[in-house]
Coordinates of C-alpha atoms and ligand atoms in Angstrom, one line a residue:
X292 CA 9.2 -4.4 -39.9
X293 CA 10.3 -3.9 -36.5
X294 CA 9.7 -7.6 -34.3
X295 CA 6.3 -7.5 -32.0
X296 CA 4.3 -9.2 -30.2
X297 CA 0.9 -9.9 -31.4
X298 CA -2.0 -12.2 -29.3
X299 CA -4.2 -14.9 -31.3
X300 CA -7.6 -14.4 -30.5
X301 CA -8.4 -18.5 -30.8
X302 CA -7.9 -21.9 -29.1
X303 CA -8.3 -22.6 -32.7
X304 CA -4.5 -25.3 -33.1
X305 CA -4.7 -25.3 -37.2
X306 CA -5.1 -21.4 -37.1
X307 CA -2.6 -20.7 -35.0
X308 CA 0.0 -23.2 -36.9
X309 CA -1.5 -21.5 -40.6
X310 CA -0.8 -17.8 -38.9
X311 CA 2.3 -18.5 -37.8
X312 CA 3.6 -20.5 -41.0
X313 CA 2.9 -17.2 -43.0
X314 CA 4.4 -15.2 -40.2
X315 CA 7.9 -17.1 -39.6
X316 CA 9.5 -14.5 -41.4
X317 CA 8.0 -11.4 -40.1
X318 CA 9.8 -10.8 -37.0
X319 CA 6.4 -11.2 -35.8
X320 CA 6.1 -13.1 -32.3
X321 CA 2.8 -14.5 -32.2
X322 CA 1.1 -16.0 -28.7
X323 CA -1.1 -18.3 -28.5
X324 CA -4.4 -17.6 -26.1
X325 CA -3.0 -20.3 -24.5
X326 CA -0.5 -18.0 -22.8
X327 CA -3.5 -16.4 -20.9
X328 CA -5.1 -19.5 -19.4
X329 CA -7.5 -17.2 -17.2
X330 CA -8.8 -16.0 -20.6
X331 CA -12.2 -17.3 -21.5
X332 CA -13.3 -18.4 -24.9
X333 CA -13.6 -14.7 -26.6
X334 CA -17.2 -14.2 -27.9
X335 CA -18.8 -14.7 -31.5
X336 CA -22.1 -13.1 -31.2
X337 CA -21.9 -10.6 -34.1
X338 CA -23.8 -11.5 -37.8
X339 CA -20.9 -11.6 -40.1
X340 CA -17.4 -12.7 -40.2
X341 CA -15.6 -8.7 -40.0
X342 CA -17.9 -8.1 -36.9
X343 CA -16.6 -11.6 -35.1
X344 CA -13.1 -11.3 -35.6
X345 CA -13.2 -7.6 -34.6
X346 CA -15.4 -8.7 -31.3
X347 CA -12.6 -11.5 -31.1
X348 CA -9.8 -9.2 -31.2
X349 CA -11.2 -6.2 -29.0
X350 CA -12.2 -9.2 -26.1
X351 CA -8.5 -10.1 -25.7
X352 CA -6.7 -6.7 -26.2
X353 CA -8.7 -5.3 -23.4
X354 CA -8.0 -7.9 -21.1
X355 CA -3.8 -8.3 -21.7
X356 CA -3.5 -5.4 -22.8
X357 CA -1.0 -6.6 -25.8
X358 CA -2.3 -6.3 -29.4
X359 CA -4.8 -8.5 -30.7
X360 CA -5.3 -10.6 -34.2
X361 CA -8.6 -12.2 -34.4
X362 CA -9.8 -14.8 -37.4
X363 CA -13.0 -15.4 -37.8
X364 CA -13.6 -17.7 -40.6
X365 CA -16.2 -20.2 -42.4
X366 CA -17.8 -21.7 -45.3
X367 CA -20.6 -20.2 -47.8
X368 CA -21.8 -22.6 -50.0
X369 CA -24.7 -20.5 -52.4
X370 CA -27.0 -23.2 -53.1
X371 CA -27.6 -23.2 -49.1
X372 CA -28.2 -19.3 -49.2
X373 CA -24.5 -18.4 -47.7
X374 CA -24.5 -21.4 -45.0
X375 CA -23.2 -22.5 -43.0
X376 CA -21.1 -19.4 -43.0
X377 CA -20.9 -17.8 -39.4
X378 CA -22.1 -21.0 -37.8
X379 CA -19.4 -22.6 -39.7
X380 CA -17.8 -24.4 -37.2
X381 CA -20.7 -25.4 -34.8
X382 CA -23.2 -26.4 -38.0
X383 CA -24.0 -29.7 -36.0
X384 CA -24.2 -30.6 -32.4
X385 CA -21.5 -32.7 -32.5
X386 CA -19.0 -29.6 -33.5
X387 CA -17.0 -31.9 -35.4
X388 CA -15.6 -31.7 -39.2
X389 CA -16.4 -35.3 -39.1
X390 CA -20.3 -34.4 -38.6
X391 CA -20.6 -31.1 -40.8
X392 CA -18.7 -32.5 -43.5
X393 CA -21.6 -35.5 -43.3
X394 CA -24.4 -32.5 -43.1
X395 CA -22.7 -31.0 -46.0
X396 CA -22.5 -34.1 -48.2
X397 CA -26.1 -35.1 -47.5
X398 CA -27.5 -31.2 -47.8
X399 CA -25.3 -31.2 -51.0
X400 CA -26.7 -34.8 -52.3
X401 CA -28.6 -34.4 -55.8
X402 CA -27.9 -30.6 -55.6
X403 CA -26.3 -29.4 -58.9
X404 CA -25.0 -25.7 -58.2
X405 CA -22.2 -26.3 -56.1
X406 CA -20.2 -23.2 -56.3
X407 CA -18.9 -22.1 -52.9
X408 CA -16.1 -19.9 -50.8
X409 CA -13.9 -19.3 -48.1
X410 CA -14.0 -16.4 -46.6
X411 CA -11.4 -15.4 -43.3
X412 CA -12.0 -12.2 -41.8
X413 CA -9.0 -10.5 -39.7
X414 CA -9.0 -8.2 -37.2
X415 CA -6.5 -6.1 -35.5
X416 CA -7.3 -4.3 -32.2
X417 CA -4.4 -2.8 -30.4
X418 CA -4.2 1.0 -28.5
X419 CA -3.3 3.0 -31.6
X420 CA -6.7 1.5 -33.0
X421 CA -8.7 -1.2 -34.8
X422 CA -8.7 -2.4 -38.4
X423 CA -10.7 -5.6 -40.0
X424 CA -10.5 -7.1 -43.6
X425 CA -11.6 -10.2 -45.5
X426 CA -9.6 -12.7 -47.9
X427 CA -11.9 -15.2 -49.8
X428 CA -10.9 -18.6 -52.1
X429 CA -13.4 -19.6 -54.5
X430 CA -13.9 -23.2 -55.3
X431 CA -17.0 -25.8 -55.7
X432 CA -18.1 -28.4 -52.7
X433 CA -17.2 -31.9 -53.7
X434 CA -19.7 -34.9 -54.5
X435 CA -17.0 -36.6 -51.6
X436 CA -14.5 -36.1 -48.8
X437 CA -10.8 -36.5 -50.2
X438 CA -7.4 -35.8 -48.6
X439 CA -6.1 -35.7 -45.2
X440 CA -4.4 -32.5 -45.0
X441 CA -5.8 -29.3 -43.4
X442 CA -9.1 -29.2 -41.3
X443 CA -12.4 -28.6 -40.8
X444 CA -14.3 -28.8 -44.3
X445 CA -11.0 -28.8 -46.5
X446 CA -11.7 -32.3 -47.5
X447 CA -15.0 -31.3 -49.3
X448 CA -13.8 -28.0 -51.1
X449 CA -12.4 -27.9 -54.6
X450 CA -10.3 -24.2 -54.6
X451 CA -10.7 -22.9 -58.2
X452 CA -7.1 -22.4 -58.2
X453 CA -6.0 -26.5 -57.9
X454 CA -8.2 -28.1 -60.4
X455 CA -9.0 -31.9 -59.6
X456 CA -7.9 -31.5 -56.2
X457 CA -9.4 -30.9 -52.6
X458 CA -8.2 -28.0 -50.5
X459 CA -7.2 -31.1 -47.7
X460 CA -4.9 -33.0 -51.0
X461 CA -2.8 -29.6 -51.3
X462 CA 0.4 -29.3 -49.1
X463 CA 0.6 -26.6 -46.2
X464 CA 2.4 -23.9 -48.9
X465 CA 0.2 -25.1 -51.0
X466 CA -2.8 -24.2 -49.4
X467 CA -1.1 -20.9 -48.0
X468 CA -0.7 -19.4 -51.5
X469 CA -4.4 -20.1 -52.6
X470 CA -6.2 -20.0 -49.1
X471 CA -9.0 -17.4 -47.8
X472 CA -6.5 -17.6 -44.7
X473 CA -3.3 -16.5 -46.9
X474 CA -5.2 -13.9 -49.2
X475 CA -6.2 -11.9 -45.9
X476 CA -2.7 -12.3 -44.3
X477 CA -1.1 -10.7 -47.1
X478 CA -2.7 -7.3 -45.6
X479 CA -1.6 -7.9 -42.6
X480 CA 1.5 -6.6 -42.8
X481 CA -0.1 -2.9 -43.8
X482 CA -1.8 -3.1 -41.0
X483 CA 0.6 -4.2 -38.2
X484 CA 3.0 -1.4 -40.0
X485 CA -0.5 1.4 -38.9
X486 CA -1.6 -0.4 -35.5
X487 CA 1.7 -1.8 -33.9
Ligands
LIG636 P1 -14.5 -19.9 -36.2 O1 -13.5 -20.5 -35.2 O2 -15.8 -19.4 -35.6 O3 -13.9 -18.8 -37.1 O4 -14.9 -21.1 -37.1 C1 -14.2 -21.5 -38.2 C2 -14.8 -22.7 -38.8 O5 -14.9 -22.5 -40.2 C3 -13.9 -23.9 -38.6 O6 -14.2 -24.6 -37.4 C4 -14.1 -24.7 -39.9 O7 -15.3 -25.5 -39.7 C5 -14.3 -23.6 -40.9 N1 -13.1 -23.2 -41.5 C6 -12.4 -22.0 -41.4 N2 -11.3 -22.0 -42.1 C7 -11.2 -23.2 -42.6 C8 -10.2 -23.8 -43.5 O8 -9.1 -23.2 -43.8 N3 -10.4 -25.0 -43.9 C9 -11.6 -25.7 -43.6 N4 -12.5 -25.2 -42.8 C10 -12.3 -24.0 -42.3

């Protein structure tokens, strides 16, 4: 792969360190939005998680003209009909891990069906076109917050794939091989090899 530049569509500091763990060795450069502090917050307006990160992507490739990768990403837990999901991050007022994961843990309380995913959505905009995809991790919410690695609700998430432990107990490359996050990047290179 030949190196390029790609813009992150977030403010988002545990996404852009994940994406650029799993891109070191791309010869991928990846900016932050950061870079472009006349940029506003791109919008999330759309009903799903494909339809944000596309919305994501296409908001900052029209405005520096580079190519854009967007993640939009959240939580489904089925016994709460798919929530938080879209509204993962901004569940409570506070817009805090702290106070979702408390929201979760009390909406979870009693509650025995406890099966639950991750699901990231990617997006790629650039002028040779636009491409989105999902990666997903399957796991159970937790009766309580462990661990201190990772963010948001890691610390209530048991992934299928690491019995006994909490996504926020598993090390960075941990976490990478199992992750929603790292399932979905594995396509990206298939489609940075179409769009770039
Ligand atoms: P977004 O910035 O609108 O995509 O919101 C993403 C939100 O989903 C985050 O603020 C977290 O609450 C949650 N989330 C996404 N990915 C992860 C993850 O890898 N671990 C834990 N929580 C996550």
């Amino acid at each position: 792969m030949s190196p390029s530049r790609l813009v992150l569509a977030s403010n988002n500091a545990h996404k852009l360190e994940e994406i650029g763990r799993m891109l070191a060795s791309s010869g991928v450069e990846l900016l932050p939005l950061s870079a472009f502090p006349e940029l506003p917050e791109p919008p999330e307006t759309a009903p799903d998680f494909e339809g944000n990160a596309l919305q994501k992507a296409r908001f900052v490739f029209e405005r520096t003209g580079l190519p854009a990768l967007a993640d939009d990403s959240g939580l489904e837990v089925d016994a709460l009909g798919g929530a938080p999901g879209v509204y993962s991050k901004r569940w409570t007022p506070e817009v805090s891990a702290e106070a979702n994961n408390a929201k979760l843990r009390r909406e979870m309380s009693g509650v025995h069906e406890r099966s639950a995913r991750f699901v990231c959505a990617l997006a790629l905009v650039s002028e040779r076109g636009e491409r989105a995809w999902r990666g997903t991790v399957e796991g159970q919410i937790a009766q309580e917050q462990r661990g201190e690695q990772g963010f948001g609700y890691d610390p209530m998430f048991l992934p299928e794939r690491a019995p006994g432990k909490t996504m926020a107990q598993l090390s960075p490359a941990e976490k990478d091989a199992i992750s929603h996050r790292g399932q979905a990047l594995e396509t990206l290179p298939a489609a940075i090899e179409a769009l770039l």
